[in-house]
Structure formats: structure tokens, C-alpha cells
mmCIF file of C-alpha atoms and ligand atoms in Angstrom:
data_model
loop_
_atom_site.group_PDB
_atom_site.id
_atom_site.type_symbol
_atom_site.label_atom_id
_atom_site.label_comp_id
_atom_site.label_asym_id
_atom_site.label_seq_id
_atom_site.Cartn_x
_atom_site.Cartn_y
_atom_site.Cartn_z
ATOM 1 C CA MET A 214 91.165 -67.642 58.259
ATOM 2 C CA ARG A 215 89.925 -67.511 55.273
ATOM 3 C CA VAL A 216 92.062 -66.744 52.108
ATOM 4 C CA ILE A 217 91.283 -66.036 48.517
ATOM 5 C CA ASP A 218 94.321 -65.468 46.208
ATOM 6 C CA LEU A 219 94.294 -64.100 42.878
ATOM 7 C CA HIS A 220 97.386 -65.678 41.353
ATOM 8 C CA CYS A 221 100.283 -68.029 41.692
ATOM 9 C CA ASP A 222 102.482 -69.463 39.129
ATOM 10 C CA THR A 223 103.218 -73.218 40.519
ATOM 11 C CA LEU A 224 101.468 -74.659 37.677
ATOM 12 C CA ALA A 225 104.060 -73.306 35.158
ATOM 13 C CA CYS A 226 107.056 -74.540 38.200
ATOM 14 C CA ALA A 227 105.423 -77.818 38.350
ATOM 15 C CA GLU A 228 105.354 -78.166 34.037
ATOM 16 C CA GLN A 229 109.247 -77.332 34.249
ATOM 17 C CA ASP A 230 110.533 -79.118 36.954
ATOM 18 C CA GLY A 231 107.977 -81.589 37.908
ATOM 19 C CA ARG A 232 107.204 -80.539 41.312
ATOM 20 C CA ASP A 233 104.152 -82.009 43.097
ATOM 21 C CA LEU A 234 101.330 -79.851 44.107
ATOM 22 C CA PHE A 235 101.167 -81.233 47.677
ATOM 23 C CA ARG A 236 104.369 -81.028 48.757
ATOM 24 C CA ASN A 237 107.326 -78.883 47.458
ATOM 25 C CA GLU A 238 110.429 -77.164 48.318
ATOM 26 C CA GLY A 239 108.467 -73.740 46.084
ATOM 27 C CA GLN A 240 106.523 -71.212 48.077
ATOM 28 C CA LEU A 241 103.452 -72.909 47.755
ATOM 29 C CA ASP A 242 102.333 -76.275 48.121
ATOM 30 C CA LEU A 243 98.481 -77.733 49.077
ATOM 31 C CA GLU A 244 99.915 -79.009 52.627
ATOM 32 C CA ARG A 245 101.186 -75.555 53.761
ATOM 33 C CA GLY A 246 97.990 -73.357 52.025
ATOM 34 C CA ASN A 247 95.531 -76.187 53.726
ATOM 35 C CA ARG A 248 96.893 -75.255 57.229
ATOM 36 C CA LEU A 249 95.881 -71.499 56.551
ATOM 37 C CA GLY A 250 91.619 -72.527 56.778
ATOM 38 C CA SER A 251 89.777 -71.996 54.266
ATOM 39 C CA TRP A 252 91.875 -71.405 50.894
ATOM 40 C CA VAL A 253 91.177 -70.273 47.575
ATOM 41 C CA GLN A 254 94.167 -70.332 45.406
ATOM 42 C CA THR A 255 94.176 -69.153 42.032
ATOM 43 C CA PHE A 256 96.836 -71.222 39.399
ATOM 44 C CA ALA A 257 97.664 -69.092 36.534
ATOM 45 C CA CYS A 258 98.802 -71.375 33.125
ATOM 46 C CA PHE A 259 102.121 -69.286 32.721
ATOM 47 C CA LEU A 260 102.943 -68.443 28.943
ATOM 48 C CA PRO A 261 105.943 -65.859 27.859
ATOM 49 C CA SER A 262 105.134 -63.936 25.200
ATOM 50 C CA SER A 263 108.170 -65.391 23.244
ATOM 51 C CA LEU A 264 106.000 -68.943 23.500
ATOM 52 C CA ARG A 265 103.757 -68.770 19.988
ATOM 53 C CA GLY A 266 101.329 -71.021 18.146
ATOM 54 C CA GLU A 267 100.669 -74.363 18.969
ATOM 55 C CA GLU A 268 103.424 -75.238 21.433
ATOM 56 C CA ALA A 269 102.176 -72.270 23.404
ATOM 57 C CA TYR A 270 98.565 -73.718 23.427
ATOM 58 C CA GLN A 271 100.023 -76.948 24.444
ATOM 59 C CA THR A 272 102.049 -75.794 27.192
ATOM 60 C CA PHE A 273 98.414 -74.236 28.475
ATOM 61 C CA LEU A 274 97.322 -77.726 28.453
ATOM 62 C CA ARG A 275 100.180 -79.330 30.264
ATOM 63 C CA GLN A 276 100.135 -76.520 33.036
ATOM 64 C CA ARG A 277 96.400 -77.217 33.233
ATOM 65 C CA GLY A 278 96.953 -81.221 33.394
ATOM 66 C CA ARG A 279 99.224 -80.703 36.300
ATOM 67 C CA LEU A 280 96.191 -79.594 38.430
ATOM 68 C CA MET A 281 93.800 -81.739 37.166
ATOM 69 C CA GLU A 282 96.352 -84.602 38.120
ATOM 70 C CA ALA A 283 96.678 -83.178 41.411
ATOM 71 C CA LEU A 284 92.872 -83.068 41.917
ATOM 72 C CA GLU A 285 92.438 -86.858 40.995
ATOM 73 C CA LYS A 286 95.892 -87.673 43.274
ATOM 74 C CA TYR A 287 94.814 -85.929 46.275
ATOM 75 C CA PRO A 288 90.920 -85.450 46.271
ATOM 76 C CA ASP A 289 90.602 -84.623 49.621
ATOM 77 C CA ALA A 290 92.937 -81.707 49.638
ATOM 78 C CA LEU A 291 92.183 -79.933 46.620
ATOM 79 C CA GLU A 292 88.600 -79.365 45.132
ATOM 80 C CA LEU A 293 87.513 -76.849 41.913
ATOM 81 C CA TYR A 294 85.734 -73.809 42.600
ATOM 82 C CA HIS A 295 82.508 -73.518 41.200
ATOM 83 C CA SER A 296 79.609 -71.043 41.712
ATOM 84 C CA GLY A 297 78.278 -70.711 45.166
ATOM 85 C CA ILE A 298 81.073 -73.316 47.274
ATOM 86 C CA GLU A 299 81.582 -72.853 50.340
ATOM 87 C CA PRO A 300 85.366 -72.866 50.499
ATOM 88 C CA ALA A 301 85.761 -76.072 53.361
ATOM 89 C CA PRO A 302 88.447 -75.702 55.775
ATOM 90 C CA GLY A 303 91.848 -77.553 55.093
ATOM 91 C CA LYS A 304 91.278 -77.834 51.589
ATOM 92 C CA CYS A 305 92.118 -75.670 48.285
ATOM 93 C CA THR A 306 89.316 -74.624 46.377
ATOM 94 C CA ALA A 307 91.456 -73.999 42.836
ATOM 95 C CA LEU A 308 90.653 -71.422 40.203
ATOM 96 C CA LEU A 309 92.463 -71.411 37.021
ATOM 97 C CA SER A 310 93.887 -68.285 34.882
ATOM 98 C CA VAL A 311 95.442 -68.037 31.723
ATOM 99 C CA GLU A 312 98.574 -65.638 31.905
ATOM 100 C CA GLY A 313 99.232 -64.660 28.575
ATOM 101 C CA GLY A 314 97.133 -64.580 25.336
ATOM 102 C CA THR A 315 99.339 -66.847 23.338
ATOM 103 C CA ALA A 316 97.961 -69.505 24.717
ATOM 104 C CA LEU A 317 95.334 -69.449 22.192
ATOM 105 C CA ALA A 318 97.535 -69.668 19.494
ATOM 106 C CA GLY A 319 95.732 -67.070 17.724
ATOM 107 C CA LYS A 320 92.416 -68.653 17.886
ATOM 108 C CA ALA A 321 89.857 -66.729 19.379
ATOM 109 C CA GLU A 322 87.405 -69.206 19.019
ATOM 110 C CA ARG A 323 89.559 -71.651 21.520
ATOM 111 C CA ILE A 324 87.947 -68.888 24.185
ATOM 112 C CA GLU A 325 85.207 -70.941 24.550
ATOM 113 C CA GLU A 326 86.520 -74.050 24.770
ATOM 114 C CA PHE A 327 89.157 -72.386 28.174
ATOM 115 C CA LYS A 328 85.863 -71.680 29.635
ATOM 116 C CA LYS A 329 84.928 -75.541 29.091
ATOM 117 C CA LEU A 330 88.108 -76.333 30.628
ATOM 118 C CA GLY A 331 87.868 -73.781 33.441
ATOM 119 C CA VAL A 332 89.378 -71.103 32.895
ATOM 120 C CA SER A 333 88.319 -68.171 34.740
ATOM 121 C CA PHE A 334 90.580 -64.798 34.445
ATOM 122 C CA PHE A 335 92.516 -64.455 31.247
ATOM 123 C CA THR A 336 95.623 -62.013 31.027
ATOM 124 C CA LEU A 337 95.984 -61.023 27.667
ATOM 125 C CA VAL A 338 99.872 -60.849 27.415
ATOM 126 C CA TRP A 339 102.256 -61.100 29.867
ATOM 127 C CA ASN A 340 105.240 -58.838 29.146
ATOM 128 C CA GLY A 341 106.409 -58.042 25.829
ATOM 129 C CA ASP A 342 104.428 -58.144 23.087
ATOM 130 C CA ASN A 343 102.086 -60.884 21.997
ATOM 131 C CA GLU A 344 99.134 -61.356 19.075
ATOM 132 C CA LEU A 345 96.647 -59.505 21.377
ATOM 133 C CA ALA A 346 98.271 -56.579 22.972
ATOM 134 C CA HIS A 347 101.753 -55.174 24.445
ATOM 135 C CA GLY A 348 102.514 -55.513 27.952
ATOM 136 C CA VAL A 349 105.393 -53.709 30.180
ATOM 137 C CA GLY A 350 108.073 -53.291 28.172
ATOM 138 C CA GLY A 351 106.585 -54.046 24.782
ATOM 139 C CA GLU A 352 105.866 -51.868 22.126
ATOM 140 C CA ASN A 353 103.672 -48.470 23.233
ATOM 141 C CA ALA A 354 100.360 -49.806 21.699
ATOM 142 C CA GLY A 355 96.863 -50.790 22.731
ATOM 143 C CA LEU A 356 94.782 -53.765 21.955
ATOM 144 C CA THR A 357 95.710 -55.452 18.641
ATOM 145 C CA SER A 358 92.598 -56.012 16.237
ATOM 146 C CA PHE A 359 92.891 -59.769 17.552
ATOM 147 C CA GLY A 360 93.293 -58.494 21.349
ATOM 148 C CA ARG A 361 89.736 -56.528 20.729
ATOM 149 C CA GLU A 362 88.195 -59.782 19.171
ATOM 150 C CA CYS A 363 89.456 -61.970 21.523
ATOM 151 C CA LEU A 364 88.052 -59.206 24.698
ATOM 152 C CA ALA A 365 84.605 -59.523 22.889
ATOM 153 C CA GLU A 366 85.034 -63.457 23.321
ATOM 154 C CA LEU A 367 86.050 -63.550 26.677
ATOM 155 C CA GLU A 368 83.157 -61.459 27.946
ATOM 156 C CA LYS A 369 80.752 -63.664 25.532
ATOM 157 C CA TRP A 370 82.247 -66.676 27.388
ATOM 158 C CA ASN A 371 82.349 -65.198 30.956
ATOM 159 C CA ILE A 372 86.212 -65.591 31.360
ATOM 160 C CA LEU A 373 87.085 -61.862 32.737
ATOM 161 C CA PRO A 374 89.432 -60.362 31.719
ATOM 162 C CA ASP A 375 92.694 -59.239 34.194
ATOM 163 C CA ILE A 376 94.607 -56.246 33.029
ATOM 164 C CA SER A 377 97.958 -57.312 35.165
ATOM 165 C CA HIS A 378 100.902 -56.967 32.980
ATOM 166 C CA LEU A 379 98.973 -54.834 30.112
ATOM 167 C CA ASN A 380 100.654 -51.487 29.021
ATOM 168 C CA ASP A 381 98.482 -48.183 29.835
ATOM 169 C CA LEU A 382 97.141 -47.885 26.230
ATOM 170 C CA GLY A 383 96.108 -51.575 26.439
ATOM 171 C CA MET A 384 94.278 -51.172 29.827
ATOM 172 C CA ALA A 385 92.804 -47.752 28.476
ATOM 173 C CA ASP A 386 91.475 -50.009 25.625
ATOM 174 C CA VAL A 387 89.955 -52.717 27.928
ATOM 175 C CA PHE A 388 88.633 -50.061 30.104
ATOM 176 C CA SER A 389 86.762 -48.499 27.063
ATOM 177 C CA LEU A 390 85.748 -51.565 24.830
ATOM 178 C CA THR A 391 83.846 -53.208 28.171
ATOM 179 C CA GLU A 392 81.850 -52.325 30.677
ATOM 180 C CA GLY A 393 82.292 -55.789 32.203
ATOM 181 C CA PRO A 394 83.787 -56.675 35.051
ATOM 182 C CA VAL A 395 87.619 -56.259 35.127
ATOM 183 C CA LEU A 396 90.078 -57.122 37.584
ATOM 184 C CA ALA A 397 93.935 -56.772 37.847
ATOM 185 C CA THR A 398 94.801 -60.301 39.685
ATOM 186 C CA HIS A 399 98.626 -59.138 40.759
ATOM 187 C CA SER A 400 99.384 -55.122 40.787
ATOM 188 C CA ASN A 401 100.179 -52.533 43.002
ATOM 189 C CA LEU A 402 99.971 -48.760 43.129
ATOM 190 C CA ARG A 403 102.618 -46.828 40.884
ATOM 191 C CA SER A 404 102.103 -43.441 43.094
ATOM 192 C CA VAL A 405 103.526 -45.633 45.845
ATOM 193 C CA TRP A 406 106.662 -47.872 43.881
ATOM 194 C CA ASN A 407 107.289 -45.959 40.296
ATOM 195 C CA HIS A 408 107.513 -49.097 38.493
ATOM 196 C CA PRO A 409 105.556 -49.414 35.237
ATOM 197 C CA ARG A 410 103.775 -53.285 36.342
ATOM 198 C CA ASN A 411 102.153 -51.388 39.174
ATOM 199 C CA LEU A 412 98.686 -49.149 38.250
ATOM 200 C CA THR A 413 98.263 -45.545 37.771
ATOM 201 C CA GLU A 414 95.659 -43.830 40.570
ATOM 202 C CA GLU A 415 93.275 -43.145 37.719
ATOM 203 C CA GLN A 416 93.999 -46.809 36.238
ATOM 204 C CA PHE A 417 93.043 -48.076 40.290
ATOM 205 C CA ARG A 418 90.132 -45.512 40.624
ATOM 206 C CA GLU A 419 88.594 -47.200 37.178
ATOM 207 C CA LEU A 420 88.780 -49.960 39.212
ATOM 208 C CA VAL A 421 87.080 -48.456 42.198
ATOM 209 C CA ARG A 422 84.329 -46.977 39.838
ATOM 210 C CA ARG A 423 83.941 -50.629 37.874
ATOM 211 C CA LYS A 424 83.807 -52.321 41.465
ATOM 212 C CA GLY A 425 86.357 -54.490 39.754
ATOM 213 C CA LEU A 426 89.107 -56.098 42.257
ATOM 214 C CA CYS A 427 92.580 -55.406 42.790
ATOM 215 C CA GLY A 428 95.093 -58.237 44.021
ATOM 216 C CA ILE A 429 98.024 -56.918 46.153
ATOM 217 C CA ASN A 430 101.275 -58.445 44.896
ATOM 218 C CA TYR A 431 104.026 -59.172 47.386
ATOM 219 C CA TYR A 432 107.086 -58.829 44.786
ATOM 220 C CA PRO A 433 109.822 -56.681 46.681
ATOM 221 C CA ALA A 434 110.224 -55.074 42.918
ATOM 222 C CA PHE A 435 106.759 -53.899 42.616
ATOM 223 C CA VAL A 436 106.538 -53.068 46.104
ATOM 224 C CA ASN A 437 109.613 -50.704 47.031
ATOM 225 C CA GLY A 438 112.160 -51.627 44.410
ATOM 226 C CA GLY A 439 114.243 -53.525 46.773
ATOM 227 C CA SER A 440 114.861 -57.297 47.158
ATOM 228 C CA ASP A 441 113.292 -57.574 50.452
ATOM 229 C CA TYR A 442 110.890 -55.159 52.859
ATOM 230 C CA GLU A 443 109.122 -55.206 56.157
ATOM 231 C CA PRO A 444 105.291 -55.223 56.161
ATOM 232 C CA GLU A 445 104.899 -51.392 56.244
ATOM 233 C CA ALA A 446 106.293 -50.995 52.774
ATOM 234 C CA LEU A 447 103.244 -53.053 51.881
ATOM 235 C CA ARG A 448 100.940 -51.259 54.250
ATOM 236 C CA ARG A 449 102.307 -47.963 52.067
ATOM 237 C CA HIS A 450 100.354 -49.821 49.042
ATOM 238 C CA LEU A 451 97.051 -50.211 51.371
ATOM 239 C CA GLU A 452 96.997 -47.341 52.659
ATOM 240 C CA ARG A 453 97.281 -45.341 49.395
ATOM 241 C CA MET A 454 94.725 -47.463 47.845
ATOM 242 C CA LEU A 455 92.051 -47.407 50.840
ATOM 243 C CA GLU A 456 92.677 -43.566 50.325
ATOM 244 C CA LEU A 457 91.612 -43.775 46.518
ATOM 245 C CA GLY A 458 88.237 -45.534 47.526
ATOM 246 C CA GLY A 459 89.125 -49.076 47.336
ATOM 247 C CA GLU A 460 88.326 -50.611 50.585
ATOM 248 C CA ASP A 461 85.527 -52.692 48.728
ATOM 249 C CA ILE A 462 87.833 -53.863 45.842
ATOM 250 C CA LEU A 463 91.152 -54.784 47.624
ATOM 251 C CA ALA A 464 92.026 -58.648 47.221
ATOM 252 C CA LEU A 465 95.283 -60.753 47.258
ATOM 253 C CA GLY A 466 97.462 -61.133 44.211
ATOM 254 C CA SER A 467 100.584 -62.904 45.713
ATOM 255 C CA ASP A 468 102.558 -63.700 42.856
ATOM 256 C CA TYR A 469 103.731 -66.967 44.537
ATOM 257 C CA ASP A 470 106.379 -69.152 42.178
ATOM 258 C CA GLY A 471 106.426 -66.265 39.946
ATOM 259 C CA ALA A 472 108.839 -64.062 42.157
ATOM 260 C CA GLU A 473 111.078 -63.551 44.619
ATOM 261 C CA MET A 474 109.145 -62.847 48.078
ATOM 262 C CA PRO A 475 110.175 -61.120 51.150
ATOM 263 C CA ALA A 476 111.632 -62.703 53.668
ATOM 264 C CA PHE A 477 108.376 -62.306 55.818
ATOM 265 C CA LEU A 478 105.670 -63.761 53.588
ATOM 266 C CA CYS A 479 108.457 -66.205 51.949
ATOM 267 C CA SER A 480 105.769 -69.162 51.768
ATOM 268 C CA VAL A 481 102.042 -69.269 51.368
ATOM 269 C CA GLU A 482 101.532 -70.415 55.557
ATOM 270 C CA LYS A 483 102.871 -66.976 56.241
ATOM 271 C CA LEU A 484 100.455 -65.358 55.221
ATOM 272 C CA ALA A 485 98.923 -65.976 58.603
ATOM 273 C CA ALA A 486 101.140 -63.586 59.662
ATOM 274 C CA LEU A 487 100.392 -60.879 57.357
ATOM 275 C CA ARG A 488 96.690 -60.812 58.514
ATOM 276 C CA GLU A 489 97.584 -60.156 61.630
ATOM 277 C CA TYR A 490 99.619 -57.100 60.870
ATOM 278 C CA VAL A 491 96.417 -56.208 58.725
ATOM 279 C CA VAL A 492 94.180 -56.509 61.676
ATOM 280 C CA GLU A 493 96.809 -54.416 64.017
ATOM 281 C CA TRP A 494 96.653 -51.928 61.286
ATOM 282 C CA TYR A 495 92.863 -51.364 60.194
ATOM 283 C CA GLY A 496 90.954 -53.775 62.027
ATOM 284 C CA GLU A 497 89.378 -56.973 61.567
ATOM 285 C CA GLY A 498 86.735 -55.967 59.165
ATOM 286 C CA LEU A 499 89.031 -54.952 56.661
ATOM 287 C CA ALA A 500 91.352 -57.670 57.448
ATOM 288 C CA GLU A 501 88.140 -60.106 56.112
ATOM 289 C CA LYS A 502 87.538 -57.758 53.056
ATOM 290 C CA LEU A 503 90.902 -57.803 51.769
ATOM 291 C CA PHE A 504 91.932 -61.803 52.486
ATOM 292 C CA PHE A 505 88.503 -63.040 51.646
ATOM 293 C CA GLU A 506 85.149 -61.116 50.977
ATOM 294 C CA ASN A 507 85.860 -58.674 48.302
ATOM 295 C CA ALA A 508 86.987 -61.476 46.223
ATOM 296 C CA ARG A 509 84.136 -63.585 47.090
ATOM 297 C CA ARG A 510 81.555 -61.414 46.185
ATOM 298 C CA PHE A 511 82.918 -60.288 43.028
ATOM 299 C CA LEU A 512 83.239 -63.705 41.966
ATOM 300 C CA GLU A 513 79.542 -64.777 42.847
ATOM 301 C CA LYS A 514 78.338 -61.507 41.488
ATOM 302 C CA ASN A 515 80.797 -61.953 38.007
ATOM 303 C CA LEU A 516 81.776 -65.429 37.201
ATOM 304 C CA ARG A 517 79.768 -68.303 36.393
ATOM 305 C CA VAL A 518 81.568 -71.406 36.910
HETATM 306 ZN ZN1 ZN B 71 102.543 -61.814 36.408
#
């Protein structure tokens, strides 16, 4: 099978506990993921809102460093994504993203450097507040003037803004300030489960209008508010997203190693079972769009790497 996943936090775990990317006890490693087939995985560098200044920038570099080390150590299991690449079966193709704009240490000019370091998606804020914006649980305000400056800079350097974690006013600002490509790497629908991290129908429709991308998140707190769920609970999000015209923007945004997972998706190789459910519900064509084709098309059209 072919898979593109828009978000995992494995690099932050690796930075904290030294785990190996090829084989570890967490939810995702190259050995398990590569059994899926052709697999493109976005590895986020995660910066909590409390981490500021040069310390945040250095943390970003260390997390990215873990990916670079793995690329050197496991050339047969891992390669970097670039435009036009055909993901090879049995090998992970890695995209790099930033989750939390404090990584810039307050310097918009670092965005050019981030592009050169391979960053493809950029979440302005995590939960709470930072110098750029306000996330869920933070102040009820839109982007700061520095956040606006950064958004323009991201567009200039073709790093795609990721609206997951932004509060509603921040999302409205992103939508009004840019007509460029926007994605939500790991967000579900608030009308299905009322959690502020989930998108409103209006926000989702705007992603549809823009031909953006929305990666569905498996974290039970965002799916049904419980600690576990049956596949049908995830289907309810898919069902409503499809009703809202989302067939061509749906993608996967697992949140592996960033959140507790439901038992049936507890580890990356379980995606094969999820795909079987989706085939049963909606057929092979929609499964291929959700798991691979929509994200592939979006990346080919919008990302230059
Ligand atoms: Zn997140």
C-alpha cells in the first residue's frame, strides 16, 4: 500500500529519550512503517510554547539532527522527500516540519534558513501563546504583527503554513492574509466531536475551496473524547468531511508519538487495517485518495523541495 502521513512527533521523543528511529518501543519506527509499502512520513520538530529564544532554535536543530543521523545510519531504510520523487517500496521518504513557531527564536529571517534545512510545513503555534500567534487554550486573539511577517516570509520561501493548533481568529487571519496553499496536518471536525483543536465546518470548507489538505488525527480526545474508540468513530469524521466536499483534500495526520492512540491504530503498521476499513466503507478509490493520492497531488503542485 501507499501512505503519506502529515504529522508525527517521533523526533521530539528521540531528542528526549534517545530512541532510535529504525527500531524503538514507541508508536512509529522505520522498521514497522517500511512494511507498509511506499511510505512518506512527515517528521515534526515539536517546540512547546514555553520554550523560547535560542533554546527553542537549538531544540529544533537537535530534533532535525536526529533525522539527519538516521539518514546517514540507515540509507536503505530512509531517504529525504524531494519534488518529483517516486516513494520506493520498503523505504521511508521523510518530510520535515516545524510544530511551534518559537523555533525561529523571534527571527523571521530564519525562515529562509529553515527552507534550506528542509522544512516543508510550519505550524505557527502549538497550544497556548507564542510570539507569532495564539493556539487553542491561549489568548483569544489573531496573529501578532510578527506572526503576520512570518506568514509572508513562509509564503516567500515556499514553506507551507499549517493551521493545526491555531485558534479560530488565527485561522481566519491566515485565510485572509494569504491565497496560497494552506494545510491542516492533524485536525478533525468540531461538528463531529466538539474539541477546540478540531476544525469548524467553515474552516474545513475553506480548505476545500482552496484545494488545501486536511490530515485526519487518530487521537481519541479529538475523535470522540474518550480514551479509545472503534473504527466507526473515525468514520464519522470522514463521513462528514465527505459531505462537506472534502473528497480531494482528505489525508492522514496520525499524531503518532505525540498522543495516545486507539488500540486498533496503536502502531504505524496498523494502518493496513485502517485502509481495509476505508475500502469497505468507501471503496478502493477513496482509500487511495485518503492514504496517498490527495497528499501526493497537493505536494507536487505546491511544494518545491
Ligand atoms: Zn500537534
